[in-house]
mmCIF file with all atom_site columns, C-alpha atoms in Angstrom:
data_model
loop_
_atom_site.group_PDB
_atom_site.id
_atom_site.type_symbol
_atom_site.label_atom_id
_atom_site.label_alt_id
_atom_site.label_comp_id
_atom_site.label_asym_id
_atom_site.label_entity_id
_atom_site.label_seq_id
_atom_site.pdbx_PDB_ins_code
_atom_site.Cartn_x
_atom_site.Cartn_y
_atom_site.Cartn_z
_atom_site.occupancy
_atom_site.B_iso_or_equiv
_atom_site.pdbx_formal_charge
_atom_site.auth_seq_id
_atom_site.auth_comp_id
_atom_site.auth_asym_id
_atom_site.auth_atom_id
_atom_site.pdbx_PDB_model_num
ATOM 1   C CA . MET A 1 1   ? -9.037  -77.579 -23.325 1.00 64.00 ? 1   MET A CA 1
ATOM 2   C CA . ARG A 1 2   ? -7.818  -78.068 -19.768 1.00 74.00 ? 2   ARG A CA 1
ATOM 3   C CA . LYS A 1 3   ? -8.960  -75.376 -17.359 1.00 94.00 ? 3   LYS A CA 1
ATOM 4   C CA . THR A 1 4   ? -6.596  -74.408 -14.565 1.00 98.00 ? 4   THR A CA 1
ATOM 5   C CA . LYS A 1 5   ? -8.698  -72.955 -11.790 1.00 98.00 ? 5   LYS A CA 1
ATOM 6   C CA . ILE A 1 6   ? -7.822  -69.463 -10.600 1.00 98.00 ? 6   ILE A CA 1
ATOM 7   C CA . LYS A 1 7   ? -8.017  -68.006 -7.085  1.00 98.00 ? 7   LYS A CA 1
ATOM 8   C CA . LEU A 1 8   ? -7.545  -64.286 -6.537  1.00 98.00 ? 8   LEU A CA 1
ATOM 9   C CA . CYS A 1 9   ? -6.916  -63.933 -2.814  1.00 98.00 ? 9   CYS A CA 1
ATOM 10  C CA . GLY A 1 10  ? -6.985  -61.109 -0.302  1.00 97.00 ? 10  GLY A CA 1
ATOM 11  C CA . LEU A 1 11  ? -9.834  -59.090 -1.815  1.00 98.00 ? 11  LEU A CA 1
ATOM 12  C CA . SER A 1 12  ? -11.155 -56.408 0.525   1.00 98.00 ? 12  SER A CA 1
ATOM 13  C CA . ARG A 1 13  ? -12.885 -53.635 -1.460  1.00 98.00 ? 13  ARG A CA 1
ATOM 14  C CA . PRO A 1 14  ? -16.006 -53.406 -3.647  1.00 98.00 ? 14  PRO A CA 1
ATOM 15  C CA . VAL A 1 15  ? -13.795 -52.435 -6.603  1.00 98.00 ? 15  VAL A CA 1
ATOM 16  C CA . ASP A 1 16  ? -11.891 -55.712 -6.155  1.00 98.00 ? 16  ASP A CA 1
ATOM 17  C CA . ILE A 1 17  ? -15.152 -57.647 -6.355  1.00 98.00 ? 17  ILE A CA 1
ATOM 18  C CA . GLU A 1 18  ? -16.205 -55.711 -9.447  1.00 98.00 ? 18  GLU A CA 1
ATOM 19  C CA . THR A 1 19  ? -12.947 -56.646 -11.155 1.00 98.00 ? 19  THR A CA 1
ATOM 20  C CA . ALA A 1 20  ? -13.335 -60.286 -10.131 1.00 98.00 ? 20  ALA A CA 1
ATOM 21  C CA . ASN A 1 21  ? -16.877 -60.381 -11.500 1.00 98.00 ? 21  ASN A CA 1
ATOM 22  C CA . ARG A 1 22  ? -15.550 -59.136 -14.824 1.00 98.00 ? 22  ARG A CA 1
ATOM 23  C CA . LEU A 1 23  ? -12.626 -61.572 -14.956 1.00 98.00 ? 23  LEU A CA 1
ATOM 24  C CA . GLN A 1 24  ? -14.568 -64.589 -13.641 1.00 98.00 ? 24  GLN A CA 1
ATOM 25  C CA . PRO A 1 25  ? -11.929 -66.505 -11.671 1.00 98.00 ? 25  PRO A CA 1
ATOM 26  C CA . ASP A 1 26  ? -13.128 -69.710 -10.037 1.00 98.00 ? 26  ASP A CA 1
ATOM 27  C CA . PHE A 1 27  ? -12.406 -68.485 -6.509  1.00 98.00 ? 27  PHE A CA 1
ATOM 28  C CA . ILE A 1 28  ? -11.739 -65.310 -4.588  1.00 98.00 ? 28  ILE A CA 1
ATOM 29  C CA . GLY A 1 29  ? -10.326 -65.221 -1.077  1.00 98.00 ? 29  GLY A CA 1
ATOM 30  C CA . PHE A 1 30  ? -11.201 -63.290 2.071   1.00 98.00 ? 30  PHE A CA 1
ATOM 31  C CA . ILE A 1 31  ? -8.519  -63.180 4.769   1.00 98.00 ? 31  ILE A CA 1
ATOM 32  C CA . PHE A 1 32  ? -9.896  -63.653 8.278   1.00 98.00 ? 32  PHE A CA 1
ATOM 33  C CA . ALA A 1 33  ? -6.515  -63.648 10.033  1.00 96.00 ? 33  ALA A CA 1
ATOM 34  C CA . PRO A 1 34  ? -6.532  -60.436 12.139  1.00 94.00 ? 34  PRO A CA 1
ATOM 35  C CA . LYS A 1 35  ? -2.754  -59.956 11.880  1.00 92.00 ? 35  LYS A CA 1
ATOM 36  C CA . SER A 1 36  ? -2.879  -59.779 8.069   1.00 93.00 ? 36  SER A CA 1
ATOM 37  C CA . ARG A 1 37  ? -2.944  -56.393 6.384   1.00 93.00 ? 37  ARG A CA 1
ATOM 38  C CA . ARG A 1 38  ? -5.549  -57.920 4.061   1.00 95.00 ? 38  ARG A CA 1
ATOM 39  C CA . TYR A 1 39  ? -7.861  -58.806 6.955   1.00 97.00 ? 39  TYR A CA 1
ATOM 40  C CA . VAL A 1 40  ? -11.595 -58.317 6.499   1.00 98.00 ? 40  VAL A CA 1
ATOM 41  C CA . ALA A 1 41  ? -14.125 -58.616 9.305   1.00 98.00 ? 41  ALA A CA 1
ATOM 42  C CA . PRO A 1 42  ? -16.867 -61.214 8.797   1.00 98.00 ? 42  PRO A CA 1
ATOM 43  C CA . GLU A 1 43  ? -19.511 -58.479 8.448   1.00 98.00 ? 43  GLU A CA 1
ATOM 44  C CA . ARG A 1 44  ? -17.489 -56.789 5.721   1.00 98.00 ? 44  ARG A CA 1
ATOM 45  C CA . ALA A 1 45  ? -16.925 -60.121 3.985   1.00 98.00 ? 45  ALA A CA 1
ATOM 46  C CA . ALA A 1 46  ? -20.679 -60.737 3.994   1.00 98.00 ? 46  ALA A CA 1
ATOM 47  C CA . GLU A 1 47  ? -21.243 -57.389 2.266   1.00 98.00 ? 47  GLU A CA 1
ATOM 48  C CA . LEU A 1 48  ? -18.609 -58.183 -0.357  1.00 98.00 ? 48  LEU A CA 1
ATOM 49  C CA . LYS A 1 49  ? -19.943 -61.715 -0.865  1.00 98.00 ? 49  LYS A CA 1
ATOM 50  C CA . ALA A 1 50  ? -23.375 -60.263 -1.632  1.00 98.00 ? 50  ALA A CA 1
ATOM 51  C CA . MET A 1 51  ? -21.752 -58.367 -4.517  1.00 98.00 ? 51  MET A CA 1
ATOM 52  C CA . LEU A 1 52  ? -19.915 -61.415 -5.864  1.00 98.00 ? 52  LEU A CA 1
ATOM 53  C CA . ALA A 1 53  ? -21.149 -63.199 -8.989  1.00 98.00 ? 53  ALA A CA 1
ATOM 54  C CA . PRO A 1 54  ? -22.798 -66.528 -8.035  1.00 97.00 ? 54  PRO A CA 1
ATOM 55  C CA . SER A 1 55  ? -20.440 -68.378 -10.383 1.00 98.00 ? 55  SER A CA 1
ATOM 56  C CA . ILE A 1 56  ? -17.423 -67.460 -8.208  1.00 98.00 ? 56  ILE A CA 1
ATOM 57  C CA . GLN A 1 57  ? -16.785 -69.265 -4.934  1.00 98.00 ? 57  GLN A CA 1
ATOM 58  C CA . ALA A 1 58  ? -15.575 -67.323 -1.900  1.00 98.00 ? 58  ALA A CA 1
ATOM 59  C CA . VAL A 1 59  ? -12.799 -68.925 0.140   1.00 98.00 ? 59  VAL A CA 1
ATOM 60  C CA . GLY A 1 60  ? -12.244 -67.913 3.751   1.00 98.00 ? 60  GLY A CA 1
ATOM 61  C CA . VAL A 1 61  ? -8.602  -68.023 4.846   1.00 98.00 ? 61  VAL A CA 1
ATOM 62  C CA . PHE A 1 62  ? -8.109  -68.769 8.548   1.00 98.00 ? 62  PHE A CA 1
ATOM 63  C CA . VAL A 1 63  ? -5.155  -69.075 10.907  1.00 96.00 ? 63  VAL A CA 1
ATOM 64  C CA . ARG A 1 64  ? -5.900  -71.309 13.903  1.00 96.00 ? 64  ARG A CA 1
ATOM 65  C CA . GLU A 1 65  ? -9.484  -70.096 14.182  1.00 97.00 ? 65  GLU A CA 1
ATOM 66  C CA . GLU A 1 66  ? -12.006 -72.043 16.252  1.00 97.00 ? 66  GLU A CA 1
ATOM 67  C CA . PRO A 1 67  ? -13.635 -74.684 14.015  1.00 98.00 ? 67  PRO A CA 1
ATOM 68  C CA . GLU A 1 68  ? -17.097 -73.576 15.156  1.00 98.00 ? 68  GLU A CA 1
ATOM 69  C CA . THR A 1 69  ? -16.410 -70.034 13.931  1.00 98.00 ? 69  THR A CA 1
ATOM 70  C CA . VAL A 1 70  ? -15.276 -71.320 10.534  1.00 98.00 ? 70  VAL A CA 1
ATOM 71  C CA . ALA A 1 71  ? -18.290 -73.624 10.236  1.00 98.00 ? 71  ALA A CA 1
ATOM 72  C CA . GLU A 1 72  ? -20.663 -70.789 11.104  1.00 98.00 ? 72  GLU A CA 1
ATOM 73  C CA . LEU A 1 73  ? -19.339 -68.579 8.287   1.00 98.00 ? 73  LEU A CA 1
ATOM 74  C CA . LEU A 1 74  ? -19.778 -71.508 5.918   1.00 98.00 ? 74  LEU A CA 1
ATOM 75  C CA . ARG A 1 75  ? -23.293 -72.162 7.193   1.00 98.00 ? 75  ARG A CA 1
ATOM 76  C CA . ARG A 1 76  ? -24.272 -68.515 6.728   1.00 98.00 ? 76  ARG A CA 1
ATOM 77  C CA . GLY A 1 77  ? -22.945 -68.497 3.171   1.00 98.00 ? 77  GLY A CA 1
ATOM 78  C CA . VAL A 1 78  ? -20.403 -65.748 3.847   1.00 98.00 ? 78  VAL A CA 1
ATOM 79  C CA . ILE A 1 79  ? -17.879 -68.177 2.361   1.00 98.00 ? 79  ILE A CA 1
ATOM 80  C CA . ASP A 1 80  ? -18.196 -71.377 0.318   1.00 98.00 ? 80  ASP A CA 1
ATOM 81  C CA . VAL A 1 81  ? -14.834 -72.979 1.091   1.00 98.00 ? 81  VAL A CA 1
ATOM 82  C CA . ALA A 1 82  ? -12.543 -72.926 4.148   1.00 98.00 ? 82  ALA A CA 1
ATOM 83  C CA . GLN A 1 83  ? -8.772  -72.581 3.770   1.00 98.00 ? 83  GLN A CA 1
ATOM 84  C CA . LEU A 1 84  ? -6.592  -73.416 6.759   1.00 97.00 ? 84  LEU A CA 1
ATOM 85  C CA . HIS A 1 85  ? -3.325  -71.491 6.738   1.00 94.00 ? 85  HIS A CA 1
ATOM 86  C CA . GLY A 1 86  ? -2.024  -71.845 10.277  1.00 92.00 ? 86  GLY A CA 1
ATOM 87  C CA . GLY A 1 87  ? -0.474  -75.295 10.354  1.00 92.00 ? 87  GLY A CA 1
ATOM 88  C CA . GLU A 1 88  ? -3.688  -76.807 11.691  1.00 96.00 ? 88  GLU A CA 1
ATOM 89  C CA . SER A 1 89  ? -3.480  -80.488 12.605  1.00 96.00 ? 89  SER A CA 1
ATOM 90  C CA . GLU A 1 90  ? -5.251  -83.377 10.966  1.00 95.00 ? 90  GLU A CA 1
ATOM 91  C CA . GLU A 1 91  ? -7.348  -83.575 14.135  1.00 97.00 ? 91  GLU A CA 1
ATOM 92  C CA . TYR A 1 92  ? -8.465  -80.007 13.474  1.00 97.00 ? 92  TYR A CA 1
ATOM 93  C CA . VAL A 1 93  ? -9.417  -80.928 9.906   1.00 97.00 ? 93  VAL A CA 1
ATOM 94  C CA . ALA A 1 94  ? -11.480 -83.836 11.233  1.00 97.00 ? 94  ALA A CA 1
ATOM 95  C CA . ARG A 1 95  ? -13.217 -81.568 13.778  1.00 97.00 ? 95  ARG A CA 1
ATOM 96  C CA . LEU A 1 96  ? -14.107 -79.058 11.090  1.00 98.00 ? 96  LEU A CA 1
ATOM 97  C CA . ARG A 1 97  ? -15.318 -81.770 8.739   1.00 97.00 ? 97  ARG A CA 1
ATOM 98  C CA . ALA A 1 98  ? -17.658 -83.001 11.459  1.00 97.00 ? 98  ALA A CA 1
ATOM 99  C CA . LEU A 1 99  ? -19.232 -79.525 11.531  1.00 98.00 ? 99  LEU A CA 1
ATOM 100 C CA . THR A 1 100 ? -19.588 -78.848 7.792   1.00 98.00 ? 100 THR A CA 1
ATOM 101 C CA . ASP A 1 101 ? -19.763 -80.646 4.471   1.00 97.00 ? 101 ASP A CA 1
ATOM 102 C CA . ARG A 1 102 ? -18.199 -77.728 2.606   1.00 98.00 ? 102 ARG A CA 1
ATOM 103 C CA . PRO A 1 103 ? -14.767 -78.159 0.952   1.00 98.00 ? 103 PRO A CA 1
ATOM 104 C CA . ILE A 1 104 ? -11.611 -77.689 3.019   1.00 98.00 ? 104 ILE A CA 1
ATOM 105 C CA . ILE A 1 105 ? -8.237  -76.529 1.667   1.00 98.00 ? 105 ILE A CA 1
ATOM 106 C CA . LYS A 1 106 ? -5.173  -76.975 3.870   1.00 97.00 ? 106 LYS A CA 1
ATOM 107 C CA . ALA A 1 107 ? -2.058  -74.936 3.174   1.00 96.00 ? 107 ALA A CA 1
ATOM 108 C CA . PHE A 1 108 ? 1.434   -76.382 3.479   1.00 95.00 ? 108 PHE A CA 1
ATOM 109 C CA . ARG A 1 109 ? 4.712   -74.510 3.590   1.00 91.00 ? 109 ARG A CA 1
ATOM 110 C CA . ILE A 1 110 ? 7.016   -76.320 1.189   1.00 90.00 ? 110 ILE A CA 1
ATOM 111 C CA . ASP A 1 111 ? 10.636  -76.388 2.326   1.00 86.00 ? 111 ASP A CA 1
ATOM 112 C CA . GLY A 1 112 ? 11.527  -79.978 1.444   1.00 87.00 ? 112 GLY A CA 1
ATOM 113 C CA . PRO A 1 113 ? 10.232  -83.406 0.362   1.00 88.00 ? 113 PRO A CA 1
ATOM 114 C CA . GLU A 1 114 ? 8.840   -84.123 3.843   1.00 92.00 ? 114 GLU A CA 1
ATOM 115 C CA . ASP A 1 115 ? 6.386   -81.241 3.377   1.00 92.00 ? 115 ASP A CA 1
ATOM 116 C CA . ILE A 1 116 ? 5.149   -82.752 0.116   1.00 92.00 ? 116 ILE A CA 1
ATOM 117 C CA . ASN A 1 117 ? 4.651   -86.066 1.933   1.00 93.00 ? 117 ASN A CA 1
ATOM 118 C CA . ALA A 1 118 ? 2.568   -84.328 4.595   1.00 94.00 ? 118 ALA A CA 1
ATOM 119 C CA . ALA A 1 119 ? 0.450   -82.613 1.948   1.00 95.00 ? 119 ALA A CA 1
ATOM 120 C CA . GLN A 1 120 ? -0.014  -85.898 0.136   1.00 95.00 ? 120 GLN A CA 1
ATOM 121 C CA . ALA A 1 121 ? -1.393  -87.492 3.318   1.00 95.00 ? 121 ALA A CA 1
ATOM 122 C CA . SER A 1 122 ? -3.695  -84.645 4.364   1.00 96.00 ? 122 SER A CA 1
ATOM 123 C CA . GLY A 1 123 ? -7.361  -85.357 4.986   1.00 95.00 ? 123 GLY A CA 1
ATOM 124 C CA . ALA A 1 124 ? -8.390  -82.025 3.484   1.00 97.00 ? 124 ALA A CA 1
ATOM 125 C CA . ASP A 1 125 ? -10.256 -81.962 0.166   1.00 97.00 ? 125 ASP A CA 1
ATOM 126 C CA . TYR A 1 126 ? -7.472  -79.935 -1.436  1.00 97.00 ? 126 TYR A CA 1
ATOM 127 C CA . VAL A 1 127 ? -3.991  -78.867 -0.433  1.00 97.00 ? 127 VAL A CA 1
ATOM 128 C CA . LEU A 1 128 ? -2.323  -75.545 -1.153  1.00 97.00 ? 128 LEU A CA 1
ATOM 129 C CA . LEU A 1 129 ? 1.432   -75.499 -1.628  1.00 95.00 ? 129 LEU A CA 1
ATOM 130 C CA . ASP A 1 130 ? 3.011   -72.237 -0.539  1.00 90.00 ? 130 ASP A CA 1
ATOM 131 C CA . ASN A 1 131 ? 6.252   -70.669 0.568   1.00 80.00 ? 131 ASN A CA 1
ATOM 132 C CA . GLY A 1 132 ? 6.510   -69.266 4.064   1.00 58.00 ? 132 GLY A CA 1
ATOM 133 C CA . ALA A 1 133 ? 3.458   -67.854 5.800   1.00 47.00 ? 133 ALA A CA 1
ATOM 134 C CA . GLY A 1 134 ? 1.677   -66.909 2.593   1.00 49.00 ? 134 GLY A CA 1
ATOM 135 C CA . GLY A 1 135 ? 1.453   -63.564 0.824   1.00 49.00 ? 135 GLY A CA 1
ATOM 136 C CA . THR A 1 136 ? 5.235   -63.265 0.877   1.00 51.00 ? 136 THR A CA 1
ATOM 137 C CA . GLY A 1 137 ? 5.647   -62.953 -2.885  1.00 56.00 ? 137 GLY A CA 1
ATOM 138 C CA . THR A 1 138 ? 8.367   -65.604 -2.903  1.00 60.00 ? 138 THR A CA 1
ATOM 139 C CA . VAL A 1 139 ? 8.524   -68.695 -5.132  1.00 73.00 ? 139 VAL A CA 1
ATOM 140 C CA . PHE A 1 140 ? 9.508   -72.041 -3.616  1.00 79.00 ? 140 PHE A CA 1
ATOM 141 C CA . ASP A 1 141 ? 11.408  -74.843 -5.362  1.00 82.00 ? 141 ASP A CA 1
ATOM 142 C CA . TRP A 1 142 ? 8.843   -76.099 -7.877  1.00 85.00 ? 142 TRP A CA 1
ATOM 143 C CA . SER A 1 143 ? 10.846  -79.277 -8.533  1.00 86.00 ? 143 SER A CA 1
ATOM 144 C CA . LEU A 1 144 ? 9.601   -80.548 -5.170  1.00 86.00 ? 144 LEU A CA 1
ATOM 145 C CA . VAL A 1 145 ? 6.049   -80.654 -6.532  1.00 87.00 ? 145 VAL A CA 1
ATOM 146 C CA . GLN A 1 146 ? 6.750   -83.282 -9.167  1.00 83.00 ? 146 GLN A CA 1
ATOM 147 C CA . THR A 1 147 ? 6.037   -86.194 -6.806  1.00 84.00 ? 147 THR A CA 1
ATOM 148 C CA . ILE A 1 148 ? 2.583   -85.153 -5.580  1.00 91.00 ? 148 ILE A CA 1
ATOM 149 C CA . ASP A 1 149 ? -0.329  -86.960 -7.203  1.00 90.00 ? 149 ASP A CA 1
ATOM 150 C CA . ARG A 1 150 ? -3.380  -85.218 -5.768  1.00 94.00 ? 150 ARG A CA 1
ATOM 151 C CA . PRO A 1 151 ? -5.069  -81.971 -6.860  1.00 93.00 ? 151 PRO A CA 1
ATOM 152 C CA . TYR A 1 152 ? -3.337  -78.938 -5.408  1.00 96.00 ? 152 TYR A CA 1
ATOM 153 C CA . PHE A 1 153 ? -3.427  -75.161 -5.421  1.00 97.00 ? 153 PHE A CA 1
ATOM 154 C CA . LEU A 1 154 ? -0.053  -73.659 -6.349  1.00 96.00 ? 154 LEU A CA 1
ATOM 155 C CA . ALA A 1 155 ? 0.758   -70.458 -4.459  1.00 94.00 ? 155 ALA A CA 1
ATOM 156 C CA . GLY A 1 156 ? 3.817   -68.498 -3.407  1.00 89.00 ? 156 GLY A CA 1
ATOM 157 C CA . GLY A 1 157 ? 5.308   -65.739 -5.531  1.00 90.00 ? 157 GLY A CA 1
ATOM 158 C CA . LEU A 1 158 ? 3.034   -66.110 -8.536  1.00 95.00 ? 158 LEU A CA 1
ATOM 159 C CA . ASP A 1 159 ? 2.296   -63.076 -10.700 1.00 96.00 ? 159 ASP A CA 1
ATOM 160 C CA . GLY A 1 160 ? 1.437   -62.173 -14.260 1.00 97.00 ? 160 GLY A CA 1
ATOM 161 C CA . GLU A 1 161 ? 5.047   -62.668 -15.328 1.00 96.00 ? 161 GLU A CA 1
ATOM 162 C CA . ASN A 1 162 ? 5.630   -66.235 -14.104 1.00 95.00 ? 162 ASN A CA 1
ATOM 163 C CA . VAL A 1 163 ? 2.238   -67.895 -13.780 1.00 97.00 ? 163 VAL A CA 1
ATOM 164 C CA . ARG A 1 164 ? 2.147   -69.008 -17.400 1.00 97.00 ? 164 ARG A CA 1
ATOM 165 C CA . SER A 1 165 ? 5.413   -70.888 -16.941 1.00 94.00 ? 165 SER A CA 1
ATOM 166 C CA . ALA A 1 166 ? 4.092   -72.394 -13.702 1.00 94.00 ? 166 ALA A CA 1
ATOM 167 C CA . VAL A 1 167 ? 0.953   -73.696 -15.382 1.00 95.00 ? 167 VAL A CA 1
ATOM 168 C CA . GLU A 1 168 ? 2.832   -75.038 -18.387 1.00 94.00 ? 168 GLU A CA 1
ATOM 169 C CA . THR A 1 169 ? 5.445   -76.732 -16.207 1.00 92.00 ? 169 THR A CA 1
ATOM 170 C CA . LEU A 1 170 ? 3.412   -78.140 -13.328 1.00 93.00 ? 170 LEU A CA 1
ATOM 171 C CA . ARG A 1 171 ? -0.200  -78.270 -14.530 1.00 94.00 ? 171 ARG A CA 1
ATOM 172 C CA . PRO A 1 172 ? -1.631  -77.656 -11.045 1.00 95.00 ? 172 PRO A CA 1
ATOM 173 C CA . TYR A 1 173 ? -5.326  -77.995 -10.291 1.00 97.00 ? 173 TYR A CA 1
ATOM 174 C CA . ALA A 1 174 ? -5.406  -74.299 -9.416  1.00 98.00 ? 174 ALA A CA 1
ATOM 175 C CA . VAL A 1 175 ? -3.187  -71.255 -9.012  1.00 98.00 ? 175 VAL A CA 1
ATOM 176 C CA . ASP A 1 176 ? -3.503  -68.806 -6.124  1.00 97.00 ? 176 ASP A CA 1
ATOM 177 C CA . VAL A 1 177 ? -2.270  -65.216 -6.090  1.00 97.00 ? 177 VAL A CA 1
ATOM 178 C CA . SER A 1 178 ? -2.403  -62.325 -3.639  1.00 95.00 ? 178 SER A CA 1
ATOM 179 C CA . SER A 1 179 ? 0.628   -60.010 -3.469  1.00 93.00 ? 179 SER A CA 1
ATOM 180 C CA . GLY A 1 180 ? 1.383   -60.673 -7.154  1.00 95.00 ? 180 GLY A CA 1
ATOM 181 C CA . ILE A 1 181 ? -1.725  -58.727 -8.189  1.00 98.00 ? 181 ILE A CA 1
ATOM 182 C CA . GLU A 1 182 ? -1.112  -55.732 -5.926  1.00 97.00 ? 182 GLU A CA 1
ATOM 183 C CA . THR A 1 183 ? 0.414   -52.294 -6.261  1.00 97.00 ? 183 THR A CA 1
ATOM 184 C CA . GLU A 1 184 ? 1.360   -50.523 -3.031  1.00 95.00 ? 184 GLU A CA 1
ATOM 185 C CA . GLY A 1 185 ? -0.618  -53.010 -0.982  1.00 93.00 ? 185 GLY A CA 1
ATOM 186 C CA . LEU A 1 186 ? -3.887  -52.758 -2.913  1.00 97.00 ? 186 LEU A CA 1
ATOM 187 C CA . LYS A 1 187 ? -5.323  -55.000 -5.574  1.00 98.00 ? 187 LYS A CA 1
ATOM 188 C CA . ASP A 1 188 ? -4.464  -53.719 -9.063  1.00 98.00 ? 188 ASP A CA 1
ATOM 189 C CA . ALA A 1 189 ? -7.116  -54.395 -11.710 1.00 98.00 ? 189 ALA A CA 1
ATOM 190 C CA . ALA A 1 190 ? -4.583  -54.426 -14.550 1.00 98.00 ? 190 ALA A CA 1
ATOM 191 C CA . LYS A 1 191 ? -2.398  -56.973 -12.741 1.00 98.00 ? 191 LYS A CA 1
ATOM 192 C CA . MET A 1 192 ? -5.439  -59.100 -11.933 1.00 98.00 ? 192 MET A CA 1
ATOM 193 C CA . GLU A 1 193 ? -6.412  -59.063 -15.602 1.00 98.00 ? 193 GLU A CA 1
ATOM 194 C CA . ARG A 1 194 ? -2.913  -59.982 -16.778 1.00 98.00 ? 194 ARG A CA 1
ATOM 195 C CA . PHE A 1 195 ? -2.669  -62.856 -14.305 1.00 98.00 ? 195 PHE A CA 1
ATOM 196 C CA . VAL A 1 196 ? -5.972  -64.363 -15.427 1.00 98.00 ? 196 VAL A CA 1
ATOM 197 C CA . ALA A 1 197 ? -5.101  -63.873 -19.099 1.00 98.00 ? 197 ALA A CA 1
ATOM 198 C CA . GLN A 1 198 ? -1.743  -65.633 -18.713 1.00 98.00 ? 198 GLN A CA 1
ATOM 199 C CA . VAL A 1 199 ? -3.305  -68.665 -17.021 1.00 98.00 ? 199 VAL A CA 1
ATOM 200 C CA . ARG A 1 200 ? -5.924  -68.984 -19.731 1.00 97.00 ? 200 ARG A CA 1
ATOM 201 C CA . ALA A 1 201 ? -3.308  -68.560 -22.466 1.00 96.00 ? 201 ALA A CA 1
ATOM 202 C CA . ALA A 1 202 ? -1.294  -71.437 -20.982 1.00 96.00 ? 202 ALA A CA 1
ATOM 203 C CA . ASP A 1 203 ? -4.401  -73.610 -20.946 1.00 95.00 ? 203 ASP A CA 1
ATOM 204 C CA . ARG A 1 204 ? -5.202  -72.830 -24.567 1.00 91.00 ? 204 ARG A CA 1
ATOM 205 C CA . GLU A 1 205 ? -1.743  -73.822 -25.717 1.00 81.00 ? 205 GLU A CA 1
ATOM 206 C CA . GLU A 1 206 ? -1.630  -77.152 -23.916 1.00 69.00 ? 206 GLU A CA 1
ATOM 207 C CA . THR A 1 207 ? -0.967  -79.985 -26.352 1.00 52.00 ? 207 THR A CA 1
ATOM 208 C CA . PRO A 1 208 ? -3.984  -82.324 -26.597 1.00 53.00 ? 208 PRO A CA 1
#
């Protein structure tokens, strides 16, 4: 059975980590962009990471942060993967790669075919295809994804109601959700559970 990887992003409370440990996604995300309402300070992230099951990788989401700061959080084990969400250049990716051997995800806002071309050419280990600035709860035109032939994280407007269709239609490497598993701005355990269940149901029903 194919296994679509799952990333539950924007976790900020111990109860969120407890739910993640029960559901066992592949990744969880900490937001280190100070302007985000989901922002967590590095010290807080370290406390939450200590609670996280070792089988789950923590992704740090950054917006134009200094590469040395990102590399230091990776070195300390506060996060396992870096996600760049601020339109960072390929030169930035190269600078970060020179500082760490940990995986790098680069996010791309998908408005047209030229954005898919840019994602295709990225030097990051993985690309994340999103709509807008991220966390907007809006789906982009999935037909644009059909031409990409590298592993990608699908984000942007996913929730427990549409993620099964997304997995069945696009078969992405991974799916990423934040606002789609929230109620009144906080992570909702029931929505997290439904999202994970729908992804795994789509995987089970894939034709061999």
